[in-house]
């Protein structure tokens, strides 16, 4: 898992069918409690918003978070950090 901060939304007018209904977020990765210059586009599974610190999973775990093993997803937001 990785930690990041949501910095924006990605709007898509067309999506692959298994992704319809999901929101895409641009997330800046945090390492060692510092924001990096690394970014990911992740599918939101928890209703996160801009400015929130989130937990991300990547790879096959991201597809499992969507409950769709055939979804073309490599990163998913799976939690919102409270503190």
Coordinates of N, CA, C and O in Angstrom, one line a residue:
X1 N 0.8 -1.2 0.0 CA 0.0 0.0 0.0 C 0.9 1.2 0.0 O 2.0 1.2 0.5
X2 N 0.3 2.3 -0.5 CA 0.9 3.6 -0.6 C 0.0 4.6 0.0 O -1.2 4.4 0.1
X3 N 0.6 5.7 0.4 CA -0.2 6.9 1.0 C 0.0 8.0 0.0 O 1.1 8.2 -0.6
X4 N -1.1 8.8 -0.2 CA -1.0 9.9 -1.0 C -2.1 11.0 -0.7 O -2.9 10.8 0.2
X5 N -2.0 12.1 -1.4 CA -3.0 13.2 -1.2 C -3.7 13.4 -2.5 O -3.0 13.5 -3.5
X6 N -5.0 13.5 -2.5 CA -5.8 13.7 -3.7 C -5.6 15.2 -4.1 O -5.9 16.1 -3.3
X7 N -5.2 15.4 -5.3 CA -4.9 16.8 -5.8 C -5.9 17.2 -6.9 O -6.0 18.3 -7.3
X8 N -6.7 16.2 -7.4 CA -7.6 16.6 -8.5 C -8.4 15.4 -9.0 O -8.2 14.3 -8.6
X9 N -9.4 15.7 -9.8 CA -10.3 14.7 -10.4 C -9.8 14.6 -11.9 O -9.4 15.6 -12.5
X10 N -10.0 13.5 -12.5 CA -9.8 13.2 -13.9 C -11.2 12.9 -14.5 O -11.8 12.0 -14.1
X11 N -11.6 13.8 -15.4 CA -12.9 13.6 -16.1 C -12.7 12.8 -17.4 O -11.9 13.1 -18.2
X12 N -13.5 11.8 -17.5 CA -13.5 10.9 -18.7 C -14.9 10.8 -19.3 O -15.8 10.4 -18.6
X13 N -15.0 11.2 -20.6 CA -16.3 11.2 -21.2 C -16.7 9.8 -21.6 O -17.8 9.4 -21.8
X14 N -15.7 8.9 -21.9 CA -15.9 7.5 -22.2 C -15.0 6.7 -21.4 O -13.8 7.0 -21.2
X15 N -15.6 5.5 -21.0 CA -14.8 4.6 -20.1 C -15.1 3.2 -20.6 O -16.1 2.9 -21.2
X16 N -14.2 2.3 -20.2 CA -14.4 0.9 -20.4 C -15.6 0.5 -19.5 O -15.8 1.1 -18.5
X17 N -16.5 -0.4 -20.0 CA -17.7 -0.7 -19.3 C -17.6 -1.0 -17.8 O -18.4 -0.6 -17.0
X18 N -16.5 -1.7 -17.4 CA -16.4 -2.1 -16.0 C -16.0 -0.9 -15.1 O -16.1 -1.1 -13.9
X19 N -15.7 0.2 -15.7 CA -15.3 1.4 -14.9 C -16.4 2.5 -14.9 O -16.3 3.5 -14.2
X20 N -17.5 2.2 -15.5 CA -18.7 3.2 -15.5 C -19.2 3.3 -14.1 O -19.4 2.3 -13.4
X21 N -19.4 4.5 -13.6 CA -19.8 4.7 -12.2 C -18.7 5.0 -11.2 O -19.0 5.4 -10.1
X22 N -17.5 4.8 -11.7 CA -16.3 5.1 -10.8 C -15.7 6.4 -11.1 O -15.7 6.9 -12.3
X23 N -15.2 7.1 -10.1 CA -14.5 8.4 -10.3 C -13.0 8.2 -10.3 O -12.5 7.3 -9.6
X24 N -12.3 8.9 -11.2 CA -10.9 8.8 -11.2 C -10.3 10.0 -10.5 O -10.7 11.1 -10.6
X25 N -9.2 9.8 -9.7 CA -8.6 10.8 -8.9 C -7.1 10.9 -9.3 O -6.4 9.8 -9.5
X26 N -6.5 12.1 -9.3 CA -5.1 12.3 -9.4 C -4.6 12.4 -8.0 O -5.0 13.2 -7.2
X27 N -3.6 11.5 -7.7 CA -3.1 11.4 -6.3 C -1.6 11.6 -6.3 O -0.8 11.0 -7.1
X28 N -1.1 12.5 -5.4 CA 0.3 12.8 -5.3 C 0.8 11.8 -4.2 O 0.3 11.8 -3.0
X29 N 1.9 11.0 -4.5 CA 2.4 10.0 -3.5 C 3.1 10.7 -2.4 O 3.9 11.7 -2.6
X30 N 2.9 10.1 -1.2 CA 3.7 10.6 0.0 C 4.6 9.4 0.5 O 4.2 8.3 0.6
X31 N 5.9 9.8 0.6 CA 6.9 8.8 1.1 C 7.6 9.4 2.3 O 8.0 10.6 2.2
X32 N 7.8 8.7 3.4 CA 8.5 9.2 4.6 C 7.8 10.5 5.1 O 8.5 11.5 5.4
X33 N 6.5 10.6 5.0 CA 5.7 11.7 5.5 C 6.0 13.0 4.7 O 5.8 14.1 5.2
X34 N 6.5 12.9 3.4 CA 6.8 14.0 2.6 C 6.2 13.8 1.2 O 6.2 12.7 0.7
X35 N 5.6 14.8 0.7 CA 5.0 14.7 -0.7 C 6.2 14.6 -1.7 O 7.2 15.3 -1.6
X36 N 6.0 13.7 -2.6 CA 7.0 13.5 -3.7 C 6.6 14.1 -5.0 O 5.5 14.7 -5.1
X37 N 7.4 13.9 -6.0 CA 7.0 14.4 -7.4 C 6.4 13.2 -8.1 O 6.4 13.3 -9.4
X38 N 5.9 12.2 -7.5 CA 5.3 11.0 -8.1 C 3.8 11.2 -8.0 O 3.2 11.6 -7.0
X39 N 3.1 10.8 -9.1 CA 1.7 10.9 -9.2 C 1.1 9.7 -9.7 O 1.7 8.9 -10.5
X40 N -0.2 9.4 -9.4 CA -0.9 8.2 -9.9 C -2.3 8.7 -10.2 O -2.9 9.6 -9.5
X41 N -2.9 8.0 -11.2 CA -4.4 8.2 -11.4 C -5.0 6.9 -10.8 O -4.5 5.8 -11.2
X42 N -5.9 7.1 -9.9 CA -6.5 5.9 -9.2 C -8.0 6.0 -9.3 O -8.6 7.0 -9.3
X43 N -8.6 4.8 -9.3 CA -10.0 4.7 -9.2 C -10.5 4.8 -7.8 O -9.9 4.2 -6.9
X44 N -11.4 5.7 -7.5 CA -11.9 5.9 -6.2 C -13.0 4.9 -5.8 O -14.0 4.8 -6.4
X45 N -12.7 4.1 -4.7 CA -13.7 3.2 -4.3 C -14.3 3.5 -2.9 O -15.2 2.8 -2.4
X46 N -13.9 4.7 -2.4 CA -14.4 5.1 -1.0 C -15.0 6.5 -0.9 O -15.4 6.9 0.2
X47 N -15.1 7.2 -2.0 CA -15.7 8.5 -2.0 C -14.7 9.6 -1.5 O -15.1 10.6 -0.8
X48 N -13.4 9.5 -1.8 CA -12.5 10.5 -1.3 C -12.6 11.8 -2.1 O -13.2 11.8 -3.3
X49 N -12.1 12.9 -1.6 CA -12.2 14.2 -2.2 C -10.9 14.9 -2.2 O -9.9 14.5 -1.6
X50 N -10.8 16.0 -3.0 CA -9.6 16.8 -3.1 C -9.1 17.2 -1.7 O -9.9 17.7 -0.9
X51 N -7.8 17.1 -1.5 CA -7.2 17.5 -0.2 C -7.1 16.4 0.8 O -6.5 16.6 1.8
X52 N -7.8 15.3 0.6 CA -7.8 14.2 1.6 C -6.6 13.3 1.4 O -6.1 13.1 0.3
X53 N -6.0 12.8 2.5 CA -5.0 11.9 2.5 C -5.6 10.5 2.4 O -6.5 10.2 3.1
X54 N -5.1 9.7 1.4 CA -5.7 8.4 1.1 C -4.7 7.3 1.1 O -3.5 7.5 1.0
X55 N -5.2 6.0 1.2 CA -4.4 4.8 1.0 C -4.7 4.3 -0.3 O -5.9 4.2 -0.8
X56 N -3.7 3.8 -1.0 CA -3.8 3.3 -2.4 C -3.3 1.9 -2.4 O -2.3 1.5 -1.7
X57 N -3.9 1.1 -3.2 CA -3.4 -0.3 -3.5 C -3.1 -0.3 -5.0 O -3.9 0.3 -5.8
X58 N -2.1 -1.0 -5.5 CA -1.8 -1.1 -6.9 C -1.7 -2.6 -7.3 O -1.8 -3.5 -6.5
X59 N -1.7 -2.8 -8.6 CA -1.6 -4.1 -9.2 C -2.9 -4.9 -9.1 O -4.0 -4.3 -9.1
X60 N -2.8 -6.2 -8.9 CA -4.0 -7.0 -8.8 C -4.9 -6.7 -7.7 O -6.1 -6.9 -7.7
X61 N -4.4 -6.2 -6.6 CA -5.2 -5.8 -5.5 C -6.1 -4.6 -5.8 O -7.2 -4.6 -5.3
X62 N -5.8 -3.8 -6.8 CA -6.7 -2.7 -7.2 C -7.9 -3.3 -7.9 O -9.0 -2.8 -7.7
X63 N -7.7 -4.3 -8.7 CA -8.8 -4.9 -9.4 C -9.8 -5.6 -8.4 O -11.0 -5.6 -8.5
X64 N -9.2 -6.2 -7.3 CA -10.0 -6.8 -6.3 C -10.8 -5.8 -5.5 O -11.9 -6.1 -5.1
X65 N -10.3 -4.6 -5.4 CA -11.0 -3.5 -4.7 C -12.3 -3.1 -5.4 O -13.3 -2.7 -4.8
X66 N -12.3 -3.3 -6.7 CA -13.4 -3.0 -7.6 C -14.4 -4.2 -7.7 O -15.5 -4.1 -8.2
X67 N -14.0 -5.3 -7.1 CA -14.8 -6.6 -7.2 C -15.0 -6.9 -8.7 O -16.0 -7.5 -9.0
X68 N -14.0 -6.6 -9.5 CA -14.1 -6.9 -10.9 C -12.7 -7.4 -11.4 O -11.9 -6.5 -11.8
X69 N -12.4 -8.7 -11.4 CA -11.1 -9.1 -11.7 C -10.7 -8.8 -13.2 O -9.5 -8.9 -13.5
X70 N -11.7 -8.4 -14.0 CA -11.4 -8.1 -15.4 C -11.2 -6.6 -15.7 O -10.9 -6.2 -16.8
X71 N -11.4 -5.8 -14.7 CA -11.3 -4.4 -14.9 C -9.8 -4.0 -15.2 O -8.9 -4.4 -14.5
X72 N -9.6 -3.1 -16.1 CA -8.3 -2.6 -16.5 C -7.8 -1.5 -15.5 O -7.7 -0.4 -15.9
X73 N -7.5 -1.9 -14.3 CA -7.1 -1.0 -13.2 C -5.8 -1.4 -12.6 O -5.6 -2.5 -12.3
X74 N -4.9 -0.4 -12.4 CA -3.7 -0.6 -11.8 C -3.5 0.1 -10.4 O -2.6 -0.2 -9.7
X75 N -4.4 1.0 -10.1 CA -4.4 1.7 -8.8 C -5.8 2.1 -8.3 O -6.6 2.5 -9.2
X76 N -6.0 1.9 -7.1 CA -7.3 2.2 -6.5 C -7.2 2.8 -5.1 O -6.3 2.4 -4.3
X77 N -8.0 3.8 -4.8 CA -8.1 4.4 -3.5 C -9.0 3.4 -2.6 O -10.1 3.2 -3.0
X78 N -8.4 2.9 -1.5 CA -9.1 2.0 -0.7 C -9.3 2.5 0.7 O -10.0 1.8 1.5
X79 N -8.9 3.6 1.1 CA -9.1 4.2 2.4 C -8.8 5.7 2.5 O -8.0 6.2 1.7
X80 N -9.4 6.3 3.5 CA -9.2 7.7 3.7 C -8.6 7.8 5.1 O -9.1 7.2 6.1
X81 N -7.4 8.5 5.2 CA -6.6 8.6 6.4 C -7.2 9.6 7.3 O -7.4 10.8 6.9
X82 N -7.6 9.3 8.6 CA -8.1 10.3 9.5 C -7.0 11.0 10.2 O -7.1 12.2 10.4
X83 N -6.0 10.3 10.6 CA -4.8 11.0 11.3 C -3.6 10.1 11.2 O -3.7 8.9 10.9

